[in-house]
Amino acid sequence: MIDGTVGEAADSIVVQLTEAVHEHRVLPGMKLSEDEVGEIYGAGRTVVRKALQTMAHSGLVTIERNRGAFVTKPSVKEAREVFEARALLEPQTARAAAERTTAAHAAALEAHIHEEHAALDAGEAGRALKLSGLFHVEIARIADQATIESFIRQLVSRSSLVIALYWRRRTALCESHAHHALLDAFRRNNPDQAEELMKGHLVDLVSQLDLREIPEETVSLREALGRC
Amino acid sequence: MIDGTVGEAADSIVVQLTEAVHEHRVLPGMKLSEDEVGEIYGAGRTVVRKALQTMAHSGLVTIERNRGAFVTKPSVKEAREVFEARALLEPQTARAAAERTTAAHAAALEAHIHEEHAALDAGEAGRALKLSGLFHVEIARIADQATIESFIRQLVSRSSLVIALYWRRRTALCESHAHHALLDAFRRNNPDQAEELMKGHLVDLVSQLDLREIPEETVSLREALGRC
DNA sequence: CGGCCCCAGATCGTATACAATCTTCGCCCA
DNA sequence: TGGGCGAAGATTGTATACGATCTGGGGCCG
């Protein structure tokens, strides 16, 4: 393994592959052959299988029996469901986080936002996107809700897939001010405002997607034509 | 395998083991040795490992490195988090379900409740508990929210563990009327009532748990003394 | 010339064998 | 007698080998 520590090879692969998906370096529909992944990370098929299974359970990867593993390509319905679930979980979680935010929390969030901006300025759109998603996970962590955090982590992951497929504009995410506004609400321990901001933020995100019912053929066609 | 179909051996084990946990036939803390499970279900270790990993991802099983798999023993904090997450997801989901409930849906729910009662009358408390949990999953299915349904399925599973550890009374669940009331709200397509009933139902459930902060030693002691 | 069938290559699913790690019991020593 | 050390047993982690299934191409038949 690249990572010297044995025994966590599978986790290492999960982390690296997940990051790659979040940064849109690997796109929905791409095939993840066990041999290929194993060769890339210098691991045996056993550990690769374990890693792919883990990612399948989080929804990032879809395993088709005797066909292989592919980066999940969410349907329009799944895309809607992901953001509907986020709409149920995140505003209330933001409220809880706002009640508990300390100065240390706020500082960490601010650093996070700063990193996000830096990535954007450096033209690393993928990295910025990944950080943008992690921001939402951090909020769940501040709320001290491990269970909900794991759900939000999954939903953010899938959102990344949705964005890869259905993002309307090619321009960078112009939503960083939304995160700033949230940070302000947290810093002032204002639960009502945090909840409302998060609700609006999620609505904004969905509104930038193109979730018209696309015939399944069109999507498949794109896959057929697209070179990986 | 008991199930003749090959290739789905792992799924079969997951289903059977999950059911056993839901029915409190296997209790939190119990060790699930790979060899033992494999022998019981007539499967190799490979497939057992896959099954246990799957259950670990849903939170029912905890895998400790080089120690083995155990039925998860949720802490008090985790127990609270499970029901807090349910409080975020389920009322709104019940509302959505109420808007979409058809006569067929209502009939299926009624049959489900009937089965629940039959199990209770037959003294099969475990089976009744399992069905009671499935009722909540059915609601998410009616709401046509696959993503949320999978979350609720996880939460219901973990709730079963929580109930096994923290249920206050030894008496059967006297909550069946709550499910009846929900069914009525669904049948009359009354979203407001459904949402309120679900909210109250979950509060009732939590109120029947004994979630005082128990010193970790006490729980460990029970494990040390209890014979599996 | 087009469509169907069959075979070869590739890929995944499972079992088995070996290595690493942990637990436990017994022994020795203070 | 109690505590610490060490080796044997048990259990899991990983790799490798074999079998099952699917995909794609070539040949045969209509």
Coordinates of C-alpha atoms (C1' of nucleotides) in Angstrom, one line a residue:
Chain A
M1 CA 0.0 0.0 0.0
I2 CA 0.9 3.6 -0.4
D3 CA 0.0 4.1 3.2
G4 CA 2.5 2.2 5.1
T5 CA 0.1 1.1 7.8
V6 CA -1.3 -2.3 7.1
G7 CA -4.7 -3.5 8.2
E8 CA -6.4 -0.3 7.1
A9 CA -5.7 -0.7 3.4
A10 CA -9.4 -0.8 2.6
D11 CA -10.1 2.3 4.5
S12 CA -7.3 4.1 2.7
I13 CA -8.8 3.2 -0.6
V14 CA -12.2 4.3 0.4
V15 CA -10.9 7.6 1.5
Q16 CA -8.9 8.2 -1.6
L17 CA -11.6 7.1 -4.0
T18 CA -14.3 9.0 -2.2
E19 CA -12.1 12.1 -2.4
A20 CA -11.6 11.6 -6.1
V21 CA -15.4 11.3 -6.6
H22 CA -16.0 14.4 -4.5
E23 CA -13.5 16.3 -6.5
H24 CA -15.1 15.1 -9.8
R25 CA -11.9 13.5 -10.8
V26 CA -13.9 10.3 -11.4
L27 CA -17.3 10.8 -12.8
P28 CA -20.6 9.0 -12.5
G29 CA -20.8 5.9 -14.7
M30 CA -17.1 5.3 -14.6
K31 CA -16.2 1.7 -14.2
L32 CA -14.1 0.7 -11.2
S33 CA -12.6 -2.6 -12.1
E34 CA -11.3 -4.6 -9.1
D35 CA -8.0 -5.4 -10.8
E36 CA -7.5 -1.9 -12.0
V37 CA -8.2 -0.3 -8.6
G38 CA -6.0 -2.9 -7.0
E39 CA -3.1 -2.2 -9.3
I40 CA -3.4 1.6 -8.8
Y41 CA -3.3 1.4 -5.0
G42 CA -1.1 -1.7 -4.9
A43 CA -3.6 -3.8 -3.0
G44 CA -5.0 -7.2 -3.5
R45 CA -8.5 -7.9 -4.9
T46 CA -9.8 -8.8 -1.4
V47 CA -9.2 -5.5 0.1
V48 CA -10.4 -3.7 -3.0
R49 CA -13.6 -5.6 -2.8
K50 CA -14.1 -4.6 0.8
A51 CA -13.5 -1.0 -0.1
L52 CA -15.9 -1.0 -3.1
Q53 CA -18.5 -2.7 -0.9
T54 CA -18.2 0.0 1.7
M55 CA -18.6 2.7 -0.9
A56 CA -21.6 0.8 -2.3
H57 CA -23.3 1.0 1.1
S58 CA -22.8 4.7 1.2
G59 CA -24.3 5.0 -2.3
L60 CA -21.3 6.3 -4.1
V61 CA -20.7 3.1 -6.0
T62 CA -23.2 0.7 -7.6
I63 CA -22.2 -3.0 -7.8
E64 CA -23.8 -5.0 -10.6
R65 CA -23.5 -8.7 -10.1
N66 CA -20.9 -10.3 -12.3
R67 CA -20.5 -7.0 -14.1
G68 CA -18.4 -4.9 -11.7
A69 CA -18.5 -1.7 -9.7
F70 CA -19.4 1.7 -11.2
V71 CA -19.6 5.1 -9.8
T72 CA -23.3 5.6 -9.1
K73 CA -25.3 7.6 -11.7
P74 CA -28.2 8.9 -9.7
S75 CA -31.5 9.2 -11.5
V76 CA -33.5 12.3 -11.4
K77 CA -35.8 10.8 -8.8
E78 CA -32.8 9.8 -6.7
A79 CA -31.4 13.3 -7.1
R80 CA -34.7 14.9 -5.8
E81 CA -34.8 12.4 -2.9
V82 CA -31.3 13.3 -1.8
F83 CA -32.1 17.0 -1.5
E84 CA -35.5 16.3 0.1
A85 CA -33.7 14.2 2.7
R86 CA -31.2 17.0 3.2
A87 CA -34.1 19.5 3.6
L88 CA -35.4 17.3 6.4
L89 CA -32.2 16.9 8.3
E90 CA -29.9 19.9 7.8
P91 CA -32.0 22.9 8.8
Q92 CA -32.8 21.4 12.2
T93 CA -29.2 20.2 12.5
A94 CA -28.0 23.7 11.8
R95 CA -30.3 25.0 14.5
A96 CA -28.8 22.6 17.0
A97 CA -25.3 23.5 15.9
A98 CA -26.0 27.2 16.3
E99 CA -27.0 26.6 19.9
R100 CA -23.7 24.8 20.6
T101 CA -21.2 26.7 18.6
T102 CA -18.2 27.9 20.5
A103 CA -15.5 30.2 19.5
A104 CA -13.3 27.3 18.6
H105 CA -16.0 25.9 16.4
A106 CA -16.4 29.2 14.7
A107 CA -12.7 29.5 14.1
A108 CA -12.5 26.1 12.5
L109 CA -15.5 26.9 10.3
E110 CA -13.9 30.1 9.3
A111 CA -10.7 28.4 8.4
H112 CA -12.7 25.9 6.4
I113 CA -14.4 28.6 4.4
H114 CA -11.0 30.3 3.8
E115 CA -9.6 27.1 2.4
E116 CA -12.7 26.9 0.2
H117 CA -12.0 30.3 -1.2
A118 CA -8.4 29.6 -1.7
A119 CA -9.2 26.5 -3.7
L120 CA -11.6 28.5 -5.8
D121 CA -9.1 31.2 -6.5
A122 CA -6.5 28.6 -7.4
G123 CA -8.9 27.3 -10.0
E124 CA -9.2 24.0 -8.2
A125 CA -13.0 23.7 -8.7
G126 CA -13.1 20.1 -7.6
R127 CA -11.3 20.7 -4.4
A128 CA -13.6 23.6 -3.7
L129 CA -16.6 21.5 -4.3
K130 CA -15.4 18.8 -1.9
L131 CA -14.7 21.4 0.8
S132 CA -18.1 22.9 0.2
G133 CA -19.7 19.6 1.0
L134 CA -17.5 19.0 4.0
F135 CA -18.8 22.3 5.5
H136 CA -22.2 20.7 5.9
V137 CA -20.7 17.7 7.6
E138 CA -18.8 19.9 10.0
I139 CA -22.1 21.5 11.0
A140 CA -23.5 18.1 12.0
R141 CA -20.3 17.5 14.0
I142 CA -20.8 20.7 15.9
A143 CA -24.3 19.7 16.6
D144 CA -22.8 16.6 18.2
Q145 CA -25.1 14.2 16.3
A146 CA -22.9 11.4 15.1
T147 CA -25.9 9.4 13.6
I148 CA -27.2 12.4 11.7
E149 CA -23.7 13.3 10.7
S150 CA -23.2 9.9 9.0
F151 CA -26.5 10.4 7.1
I152 CA -25.5 13.9 6.0
R153 CA -22.1 12.6 5.0
Q154 CA -23.8 10.1 2.7
L155 CA -26.2 12.7 1.3
V156 CA -23.4 15.1 0.6
S157 CA -21.5 12.4 -1.2
R158 CA -24.5 11.6 -3.4
S159 CA -25.1 15.3 -3.9
S160 CA -21.6 15.4 -5.4
L161 CA -22.8 12.8 -7.9
V162 CA -26.0 14.8 -8.6
I163 CA -24.0 17.9 -9.2
A164 CA -21.7 16.1 -11.6
L165 CA -24.7 15.0 -13.7
Y166 CA -27.2 17.8 -13.3
W167 CA -25.3 21.0 -12.6
R168 CA -26.7 23.7 -14.8
R169 CA -23.9 26.1 -15.2
R170 CA -20.3 25.4 -15.9
T171 CA -19.3 28.4 -13.7
A172 CA -17.9 27.8 -10.2
L173 CA -20.2 27.6 -7.2
C174 CA -21.2 31.1 -6.3
E175 CA -22.6 30.0 -3.0
S176 CA -19.7 30.8 -0.7
H177 CA -21.5 33.8 0.7
A178 CA -24.2 31.4 2.0
H179 CA -21.6 29.6 4.1
H180 CA -20.4 32.9 5.4
A181 CA -23.9 33.9 6.4
L182 CA -24.3 30.6 8.2
L183 CA -21.0 31.1 10.0
D184 CA -22.3 34.5 11.2
A185 CA -25.5 32.9 12.5
F186 CA -23.5 30.2 14.3
R187 CA -21.1 32.7 15.8
R188 CA -24.0 34.7 17.2
N189 CA -25.7 31.5 18.4
N190 CA -28.8 32.4 16.5
P191 CA -30.7 29.1 15.9
D192 CA -33.6 30.6 14.1
Q193 CA -31.4 32.4 11.6
A194 CA -29.2 29.3 11.1
E195 CA -32.2 27.1 10.4
E196 CA -33.6 29.6 7.9
L197 CA -30.3 30.2 6.2
M198 CA -29.7 26.5 5.8
K199 CA -33.2 25.9 4.4
G200 CA -32.7 28.7 1.9
H201 CA -29.2 27.4 1.0
L202 CA -30.5 24.0 0.1
V203 CA -33.3 25.5 -2.0
D204 CA -30.7 27.5 -3.8
L205 CA -28.6 24.5 -4.5
V206 CA -31.6 22.6 -5.9
S207 CA -32.6 25.6 -8.0
Q208 CA -29.2 25.4 -9.8
L209 CA -29.8 21.9 -10.9
D210 CA -31.4 20.9 -14.1
L211 CA -33.8 18.1 -12.9
R212 CA -36.2 18.0 -15.7
E213 CA -37.2 14.5 -16.5
I214 CA -34.6 13.4 -18.9
P215 CA -35.5 10.2 -20.9
E216 CA -33.4 7.3 -19.7
E217 CA -32.1 6.9 -23.2
T218 CA -30.4 10.3 -23.2
V219 CA -28.4 9.5 -20.2
S220 CA -27.5 6.1 -21.4
L221 CA -26.5 7.6 -24.7
R222 CA -24.2 10.1 -23.1
E223 CA -22.6 7.2 -21.3
A224 CA -22.2 5.3 -24.6
L225 CA -20.6 8.2 -26.3
G226 CA -18.6 9.7 -23.5
R227 CA -15.1 8.3 -23.2
C228 CA -15.0 7.4 -19.5
Chain B
M1 CA -26.8 -22.6 1.8
I2 CA -30.3 -23.2 3.1
D3 CA -31.5 -21.0 0.3
G4 CA -30.9 -22.9 -2.8
T5 CA -30.1 -19.8 -4.9
V6 CA -26.4 -19.3 -5.1
G7 CA -24.8 -15.9 -5.4
E8 CA -27.1 -14.3 -2.8
A9 CA -25.9 -16.3 0.1
A10 CA -24.6 -13.2 1.9
D11 CA -27.9 -11.4 1.5
S12 CA -29.7 -14.4 2.9
I13 CA -27.6 -14.4 5.9
V14 CA -28.1 -10.6 6.4
V15 CA -31.8 -11.0 6.2
Q16 CA -32.0 -13.9 8.6
L17 CA -29.5 -12.4 11.1
T18 CA -31.2 -9.0 10.9
E19 CA -34.6 -10.6 11.6
A20 CA -33.1 -12.5 14.5
V21 CA -31.8 -9.2 16.0
H22 CA -35.1 -7.5 15.4
E23 CA -36.9 -10.3 17.2
H24 CA -34.5 -10.1 20.0
R25 CA -33.4 -13.6 19.5
V26 CA -29.9 -12.4 19.5
L27 CA -29.1 -9.6 21.9
P28 CA -26.7 -6.7 21.9
G29 CA -23.2 -7.6 22.8
M30 CA -23.5 -11.2 21.5
K31 CA -20.5 -12.3 19.6
L32 CA -21.0 -13.3 16.0
S33 CA -18.0 -15.5 15.2
E34 CA -17.4 -16.0 11.5
D35 CA -16.9 -19.7 11.8
E36 CA -20.0 -20.1 14.0
V37 CA -22.2 -18.1 11.7
G38 CA -20.8 -19.9 8.7
E39 CA -21.5 -23.3 10.2
I40 CA -25.1 -22.3 11.2
Y41 CA -26.0 -21.1 7.7
G42 CA -23.7 -23.6 5.9
A43 CA -21.7 -20.9 4.2
G44 CA -18.0 -20.2 3.9
R45 CA -16.2 -17.5 5.8
T46 CA -16.0 -15.3 2.8
V47 CA -19.7 -14.9 2.4
V48 CA -20.2 -14.6 6.2
R49 CA -17.6 -11.8 6.2
K50 CA -19.5 -10.0 3.5
A51 CA -22.7 -10.3 5.4
L52 CA -21.3 -9.1 8.7
Q53 CA -19.7 -6.1 6.9
T54 CA -23.1 -5.2 5.4
M55 CA -24.7 -5.4 8.8
A56 CA -21.8 -3.3 10.2
H57 CA -22.6 -0.6 7.8
S58 CA -26.2 -0.5 8.8
G59 CA -25.1 -0.2 12.4
L60 CA -26.5 -3.5 13.6
V61 CA -23.1 -5.1 14.1
T62 CA -19.9 -3.7 15.3
I63 CA -16.6 -5.2 14.0
E64 CA -13.6 -4.8 16.2
R65 CA -10.4 -5.4 14.4
N66 CA -8.8 -8.8 15.1
R67 CA -11.5 -9.4 17.7
G68 CA -14.6 -10.2 15.7
A69 CA -18.1 -9.0 15.1
F70 CA -20.6 -8.3 17.9
V71 CA -24.2 -7.2 17.9
T72 CA -23.9 -3.5 18.5
K73 CA -24.6 -2.3 22.0
P74 CA -25.7 1.3 21.6
S75 CA -24.6 3.8 24.2
V76 CA -27.1 6.1 25.9
K77 CA -25.9 8.9 23.6
E78 CA -26.3 6.8 20.5
A79 CA -29.8 5.8 21.7
R80 CA -30.8 9.4 22.1
E81 CA -29.3 10.2 18.7
V82 CA -31.3 7.5 17.0
F83 CA -34.6 8.8 18.2
E84 CA -33.6 12.4 17.6
A85 CA -32.9 11.4 14.0
R86 CA -36.2 9.6 13.7
A87 CA -37.9 12.7 15.1
L88 CA -36.4 14.7 12.2
L89 CA -37.3 12.3 9.5
E90 CA -40.5 10.4 10.3
P91 CA -43.1 13.1 11.0
Q92 CA -42.5 14.8 7.7
T93 CA -42.4 11.4 6.0
A94 CA -45.7 10.5 7.6
R95 CA -47.1 13.8 6.3
A96 CA -45.9 13.0 2.8
A97 CA -47.3 9.5 3.0
A98 CA -50.7 10.7 4.2
E99 CA -50.9 12.8 1.0
R100 CA -50.3 9.8 -1.2
T101 CA -52.0 7.0 0.6
T102 CA -54.4 5.0 -1.6
A103 CA -57.0 2.4 -0.7
A104 CA -54.5 -0.3 -1.5
H105 CA -51.9 1.2 0.7
A106 CA -54.3 1.5 3.6
A107 CA -55.4 -2.1 3.2
A108 CA -51.8 -3.3 3.3
L109 CA -51.1 -1.2 6.4
E110 CA -54.2 -2.6 8.0
A111 CA -53.1 -6.2 7.2
H112 CA -49.8 -5.3 8.7
I113 CA -51.3 -4.1 11.9
H114 CA -53.5 -7.1 12.1
E115 CA -50.5 -9.4 11.8
E116 CA -48.9 -7.3 14.6
H117 CA -51.8 -8.0 16.9
A118 CA -51.9 -11.6 16.0
A119 CA -48.2 -12.0 16.9
L120 CA -48.9 -10.2 20.2
D121 CA -51.9 -12.5 21.0
A122 CA -49.8 -15.5 20.2
G123 CA -47.2 -14.4 22.7
E124 CA -44.6 -13.9 20.0
A125 CA -43.4 -10.6 21.5
G126 CA -40.2 -10.6 19.3
R127 CA -42.2 -11.0 16.1
A128 CA -44.6 -8.3 17.2
L129 CA -41.7 -5.9 17.8
K130 CA -40.2 -6.6 14.4
L131 CA -43.5 -6.0 12.7
S132 CA -44.0 -2.8 14.7
G133 CA -40.7 -1.5 13.4
L134 CA -41.5 -2.5 9.8
F135 CA -44.7 -0.5 10.0
H136 CA -42.6 2.7 10.1
V137 CA -40.6 1.5 7.1
E138 CA -43.8 0.9 5.2
I139 CA -44.8 4.5 5.7
A140 CA -41.6 5.7 4.1
R141 CA -42.3 3.4 1.2
I142 CA -45.8 4.9 0.8
A143 CA -44.2 8.3 0.8
D144 CA -42.2 7.0 -2.1
Q145 CA -38.9 8.2 -0.7
A146 CA -36.4 5.4 -1.2
T147 CA -33.5 7.3 0.3
I148 CA -35.3 8.3 3.4
E149 CA -36.7 4.8 3.6
S150 CA -33.2 3.3 3.8
F151 CA -32.3 5.8 6.6
I152 CA -35.5 4.9 8.5
R153 CA -34.8 1.2 8.0
Q154 CA -31.4 1.7 9.7
L155 CA -32.9 3.8 12.5
V156 CA -35.6 1.2 13.2
S157 CA -33.0 -1.5 13.3
R158 CA -30.9 0.4 15.8
S159 CA -34.1 1.2 17.7
S160 CA -34.5 -2.5 18.2
L161 CA -31.1 -2.6 19.8
V162 CA -31.9 0.3 22.0
I163 CA -35.2 -1.3 23.1
A164 CA -33.4 -4.5 23.9
L165 CA -31.0 -2.6 26.2
Y166 CA -33.1 0.2 27.6
W167 CA -36.8 -0.8 27.6
R168 CA -38.3 0.0 30.9
R169 CA -41.1 -2.5 31.3
R170 CA -41.1 -6.1 30.6
T171 CA -44.7 -5.9 29.4
A172 CA -45.6 -6.0 25.7
L173 CA -45.7 -2.9 23.6
C174 CA -48.9 -1.1 24.3
E175 CA -48.6 1.2 21.4
S176 CA -50.6 -0.7 18.8
H177 CA -53.3 1.9 19.1
A178 CA -50.8 4.5 17.9
H179 CA -50.4 2.6 14.7
H180 CA -54.1 2.4 14.3
A181 CA -54.5 6.1 14.8
L182 CA -51.9 6.7 12.1
L183 CA -53.6 4.4 9.7
D184 CA -56.8 6.4 10.2
A185 CA -55.0 9.6 9.4
F186 CA -53.5 8.1 6.3
R187 CA -56.8 6.7 5.2
R188 CA -58.4 10.1 5.5
N189 CA -55.4 11.7 3.7
N190 CA -54.9 14.0 6.6
P191 CA -51.2 15.1 6.5
D192 CA -51.4 17.4 9.6
Q193 CA -52.8 14.7 11.8
A194 CA -50.4 12.1 10.5
E195 CA -47.4 14.4 11.2
E196 CA -48.7 15.1 14.7
L197 CA -49.5 11.5 15.5
M198 CA -46.1 10.4 14.4
K199 CA -44.4 13.0 16.4
G200 CA -46.3 12.0 19.5
H201 CA -45.7 8.3 18.8
L202 CA -42.0 8.8 18.7
V203 CA -42.1 10.8 21.9
D204 CA -44.1 8.0 23.6
L205 CA -41.5 5.5 22.5
V206 CA -38.6 7.5 24.0
S207 CA -40.6 8.1 27.2
Q208 CA -40.8 4.3 27.7
L209 CA -37.0 4.0 27.6
D210 CA -34.7 4.3 30.6
L211 CA -32.0 6.5 29.2
R212 CA -30.5 7.8 32.4
E213 CA -26.8 8.0 32.2
I214 CA -25.7 4.6 33.2
P215 CA -22.0 4.3 34.1
E216 CA -20.1 2.5 31.5
E217 CA -19.0 -0.1 34.1
T218 CA -22.5 -1.2 34.8
V219 CA -23.1 -2.1 31.2
S220 CA -19.8 -3.8 30.9
L221 CA -20.5 -5.7 34.1
R222 CA -23.7 -7.0 32.8
E223 CA -21.8 -8.2 29.7
A224 CA -19.2 -9.8 31.9
L225 CA -21.7 -11.7 34.0
G226 CA -24.4 -12.4 31.4
R227 CA -23.9 -15.7 29.6
C228 CA -24.3 -14.5 26.1
Chain C
dC1 C1' -26.0 -9.6 -46.7
dG2 C1' -28.1 -9.7 -42.1
dG3 C1' -29.3 -12.2 -38.0
dC4 C1' -28.4 -15.9 -34.7
dC5 C1' -25.5 -19.0 -32.2
dC6 C1' -21.5 -20.4 -30.1
dC7 C1' -17.0 -20.0 -28.2
dA8 C1' -13.1 -17.4 -26.2
dG9 C1' -11.6 -13.8 -23.2
dA10 C1' -12.4 -11.2 -19.3
dT11 C1' -14.4 -10.2 -14.9
dC12 C1' -16.5 -11.2 -10.8
dG13 C1' -18.0 -14.7 -6.8
dT14 C1' -16.4 -18.1 -3.6
dA15 C1' -13.4 -21.3 -1.2
dT16 C1' -9.2 -22.4 0.7
dA17 C1' -4.6 -21.6 2.7
dC18 C1' -1.4 -18.9 5.1
dA19 C1' 0.0 -14.8 7.9
dA20 C1' -0.9 -11.5 11.6
dT21 C1' -2.9 -10.4 15.8
dC22 C1' -5.2 -11.1 20.0
dT23 C1' -6.6 -13.8 24.0
dT24 C1' -5.8 -17.0 27.6
dC25 C1' -3.8 -20.1 30.4
dG26 C1' 0.2 -21.7 32.8
dC27 C1' 4.5 -20.9 34.8
dC28 C1' 8.0 -18.5 37.2
dC29 C1' 9.5 -15.2 40.4
dA30 C1' 9.1 -11.7 44.0
Chain D
dT1 C1' 0.0 -15.9 47.2
dG2 C1' -0.3 -12.3 43.7
dG3 C1' 1.5 -10.3 39.6
dG4 C1' 4.0 -10.3 35.3
dC5 C1' 5.9 -12.8 31.4
dG6 C1' 5.5 -16.1 27.6
dA7 C1' 3.9 -19.5 24.6
dA8 C1' -0.1 -22.1 22.7
dG9 C1' -4.6 -21.7 20.8
dA10 C1' -8.1 -19.3 18.6
dT11 C1' -9.8 -15.8 15.6
dT12 C1' -9.5 -12.6 12.1
dG13 C1' -7.0 -10.3 7.9
dT14 C1' -5.2 -11.0 3.3
dA15 C1' -3.7 -13.3 -0.8
dT16 C1' -4.2 -16.7 -4.2
dA17 C1' -6.6 -20.2 -7.0
dC18 C1' -10.5 -22.0 -9.0
dG19 C1' -15.4 -21.9 -10.7
dA20 C1' -19.4 -19.2 -12.5
dT21 C1' -21.2 -15.7 -15.3
dC22 C1' -21.2 -12.1 -18.6
dT23 C1' -19.5 -9.6 -22.9
dG24 C1' -17.9 -9.5 -27.6
dG25 C1' -16.5 -11.3 -31.9
dG26 C1' -16.4 -14.8 -35.5
dG27 C1' -18.7 -18.1 -38.2
dC28 C1' -22.7 -20.5 -39.9
dC29 C1' -27.3 -20.5 -41.7
dG30 C1' -31.3 -18.3 -43.7

